[in-house]
PDB file of C-alpha atoms in Angstrom:
ATOM      1  CA  MET A   1       1.732  11.535 108.286  1.00  0.00           C
ATOM      2  CA  ALA A   2       3.173   8.045 107.891  1.00  0.00           C
ATOM      3  CA  ALA A   3       5.039   7.185 104.719  1.00  0.00           C
ATOM      4  CA  THR A   4       6.889   4.145 103.541  1.00  0.00           C
ATOM      5  CA  THR A   5      10.255   4.572 101.885  1.00  0.00           C
ATOM      6  CA  VAL A   6      12.943   2.090 101.050  1.00  0.00           C
ATOM      7  CA  LEU A   7      16.599   2.747 100.470  1.00  0.00           C
ATOM      8  CA  ALA A   8      18.935  -0.237 100.512  1.00  0.00           C
ATOM      9  CA  GLY A   9      22.461   0.889 101.383  1.00  0.00           C
ATOM     10  CA  ALA A  10      24.124   2.758  98.529  1.00  0.00           C
ATOM     11  CA  THR A  11      21.784   1.258  95.949  1.00  0.00           C
ATOM     12  CA  GLN A  12      18.211   2.316  95.498  1.00  0.00           C
ATOM     13  CA  ALA A  13      15.530  -0.341  95.803  1.00  0.00           C
ATOM     14  CA  SER A  14      12.565  -0.592  93.467  1.00  0.00           C
ATOM     15  CA  ALA A  15       8.985  -1.372  94.347  1.00  0.00           C
ATOM     16  CA  ASN A  16       6.594  -3.217  92.108  1.00  0.00           C
ATOM     17  CA  PRO A  17       3.788  -0.838  91.100  1.00  0.00           C
ATOM     18  CA  ASN A  18       1.306  -3.464  92.283  1.00  0.00           C
ATOM     19  CA  ASP A  19       2.701  -2.933  95.799  1.00  0.00           C
ATOM     20  CA  CYS A  20       1.130   0.553  95.848  1.00  0.00           C
ATOM     21  CA  PRO A  21      -1.778   0.065  98.296  1.00  0.00           C
ATOM     22  CA  GLY A  22      -5.298   1.330  97.760  1.00  0.00           C
ATOM     23  CA  GLY A  23      -5.790   4.734  99.365  1.00  0.00           C
ATOM     24  CA  TYR A  24      -2.175   5.799  98.725  1.00  0.00           C
ATOM     25  CA  VAL A  25      -0.319   8.096  96.350  1.00  0.00           C
ATOM     26  CA  CYS A  26       2.874   6.366  95.227  1.00  0.00           C
ATOM     27  CA  VAL A  27       5.802   7.983  93.419  1.00  0.00           C
ATOM     28  CA  TRP A  28       8.971   6.550  91.887  1.00  0.00           C
ATOM     29  CA  GLY A  29      12.236   8.202  90.885  1.00  0.00           C
ATOM     30  CA  ASP A  30      12.582   6.526  87.498  1.00  0.00           C
ATOM     31  CA  SER A  31      10.251   5.801  84.610  1.00  0.00           C
ATOM     32  CA  ASN A  32       8.197   2.615  84.527  1.00  0.00           C
ATOM     33  CA  TYR A  33       7.930   2.524  88.348  1.00  0.00           C
ATOM     34  CA  GLU A  34      11.622   1.893  88.992  1.00  0.00           C
ATOM     35  CA  GLY A  35      14.192   3.334  91.383  1.00  0.00           C
ATOM     36  CA  ARG A  36      13.624   5.071  94.697  1.00  0.00           C
ATOM     37  CA  PHE A  37      10.017   5.323  95.814  1.00  0.00           C
ATOM     38  CA  LEU A  38       7.658   6.842  98.349  1.00  0.00           C
ATOM     39  CA  PHE A  39       4.193   5.526  99.274  1.00  0.00           C
ATOM     40  CA  VAL A  40       1.982   8.031 101.146  1.00  0.00           C
ATOM     41  CA  PRO A  41      -1.478   7.270 102.580  1.00  0.00           C
ATOM     42  CA  GLY A  42      -4.205   9.769 101.694  1.00  0.00           C
ATOM     43  CA  THR A  43      -4.112  12.634  99.252  1.00  0.00           C
ATOM     44  CA  SER A  44      -1.847  15.180 100.912  1.00  0.00           C
ATOM     45  CA  ARG A  45       1.910  15.527 101.240  1.00  0.00           C
ATOM     46  CA  SER A  46       3.142  19.062 101.905  1.00  0.00           C
ATOM     47  CA  ASN A  47       6.801  18.141 101.424  1.00  0.00           C
ATOM     48  CA  VAL A  48       8.133  14.921  99.929  1.00  0.00           C
ATOM     49  CA  GLY A  49      11.424  15.284 101.812  1.00  0.00           C
ATOM     50  CA  ASP A  50      14.990  14.931 100.628  1.00  0.00           C
ATOM     51  CA  HIS A  51      14.531  11.314  99.537  1.00  0.00           C
ATOM     52  CA  MET A  52      12.115  12.272  96.693  1.00  0.00           C
ATOM     53  CA  ASN A  53      12.187  16.070  96.348  1.00  0.00           C
ATOM     54  CA  ASP A  54      12.533  16.980  92.670  1.00  0.00           C
ATOM     55  CA  LEU A  55      13.198  13.314  91.815  1.00  0.00           C
ATOM     56  CA  THR A  56       9.795  11.929  90.725  1.00  0.00           C
ATOM     57  CA  THR A  57       9.313  10.438  87.254  1.00  0.00           C
ATOM     58  CA  ALA A  58       6.470   7.895  87.711  1.00  0.00           C
ATOM     59  CA  LEU A  59       3.381   7.950  89.913  1.00  0.00           C
ATOM     60  CA  TRP A  60       0.135   6.219  90.769  1.00  0.00           C
ATOM     61  CA  ASN A  61      -2.877   7.797  92.456  1.00  0.00           C
ATOM     62  CA  ARG A  62      -4.659   4.934  94.224  1.00  0.00           C
ATOM     63  CA  THR A  63      -7.026   7.272  96.080  1.00  0.00           C
ATOM     64  CA  GLY A  64     -10.619   8.187  95.278  1.00  0.00           C
ATOM     65  CA  SER A  65      -9.739  11.847  94.669  1.00  0.00           C
ATOM     66  CA  ARG A  66      -8.094  13.833  91.913  1.00  0.00           C
ATOM     67  CA  VAL A  67      -4.582  14.861  93.037  1.00  0.00           C
ATOM     68  CA  CYS A  68      -2.582  17.930  91.982  1.00  0.00           C
ATOM     69  CA  PHE A  69       1.224  17.760  92.074  1.00  0.00           C
ATOM     70  CA  TYR A  70       3.126  20.985  92.799  1.00  0.00           C
ATOM     71  CA  ASP A  71       6.529  22.407  91.976  1.00  0.00           C
ATOM     72  CA  HIS A  72       7.319  23.552  95.530  1.00  0.00           C
ATOM     73  CA  SER A  73       6.644  22.361  99.063  1.00  0.00           C
ATOM     74  CA  ASN A  74       3.437  23.413 100.804  1.00  0.00           C
ATOM     75  CA  TYR A  75       1.563  23.265  97.475  1.00  0.00           C
ATOM     76  CA  GLY A  76       3.441  26.249  96.076  1.00  0.00           C
ATOM     77  CA  GLY A  77       4.537  27.135  92.593  1.00  0.00           C
ATOM     78  CA  SER A  78       3.037  25.639  89.460  1.00  0.00           C
ATOM     79  CA  VAL A  79       0.654  22.714  89.258  1.00  0.00           C
ATOM     80  CA  LEU A  80       2.812  20.247  87.334  1.00  0.00           C
ATOM     81  CA  ALA A  81       0.307  17.420  86.931  1.00  0.00           C
ATOM     82  CA  ILE A  82      -3.300  16.579  87.761  1.00  0.00           C
ATOM     83  CA  VAL A  83      -3.961  12.875  88.189  1.00  0.00           C
ATOM     84  CA  SER A  84      -7.413  11.337  88.381  1.00  0.00           C
ATOM     85  CA  PRO A  85      -8.408   8.640  90.897  1.00  0.00           C
ATOM     86  CA  GLY A  86      -6.817   5.316  89.978  1.00  0.00           C
ATOM     87  CA  GLU A  87      -4.645   6.852  87.260  1.00  0.00           C
ATOM     88  CA  SER A  88      -0.995   5.921  86.940  1.00  0.00           C
ATOM     89  CA  ARG A  89       1.771   7.346  84.791  1.00  0.00           C
ATOM     90  CA  GLY A  90       4.915   5.403  84.062  1.00  0.00           C
ATOM     91  CA  ASN A  91       6.533   8.633  82.896  1.00  0.00           C
ATOM     92  CA  ILE A  92       5.061  12.005  83.853  1.00  0.00           C
ATOM     93  CA  GLY A  93       6.775  13.803  80.979  1.00  0.00           C
ATOM     94  CA  PRO A  94       9.224  16.688  80.711  1.00  0.00           C
ATOM     95  CA  THR A  95       6.988  19.350  82.287  1.00  0.00           C
ATOM     96  CA  ALA A  96       6.800  17.581  85.658  1.00  0.00           C
ATOM     97  CA  ASN A  97       9.797  15.233  85.582  1.00  0.00           C
ATOM     98  CA  ASP A  98      12.107  15.681  88.576  1.00  0.00           C
ATOM     99  CA  ARG A  99      10.214  18.768  89.785  1.00  0.00           C
ATOM    100  CA  ILE A 100       7.504  17.521  92.191  1.00  0.00           C
ATOM    101  CA  SER A 101       7.818  18.658  95.818  1.00  0.00           C
ATOM    102  CA  SER A 102       4.251  18.315  97.175  1.00  0.00           C
ATOM    103  CA  TRP A 103       0.727  17.171  96.335  1.00  0.00           C
ATOM    104  CA  ARG A 104      -2.859  17.336  97.563  1.00  0.00           C
ATOM    105  CA  ALA A 105      -6.430  16.601  96.487  1.00  0.00           C
ATOM    106  CA  CYS A 106      -7.768  19.189  94.076  1.00  0.00           C
TER     107      CYS A 106
END
């Protein structure tokens, strides 16, 4: 699965939330869509990888499906958040903050 990530040297780049394309799930490392980010086409990511594992604070579901975010890779552990189509969260709150490792349509 293709994904777009940006890391600029030792500093972490930010992406404008409006850069999150339709049909993608986009996650950011800091609140208010700041810090490191990952944009993934479709509704499934079995492992976010080292760049974003357990580092997500903000997200935007730009797909047409409800998406469940999980505590562990391969959709394991607890469901930390359920996000409706088109919904964004500038801060996912203490239950899910810095814990997301995978997601899929649910």
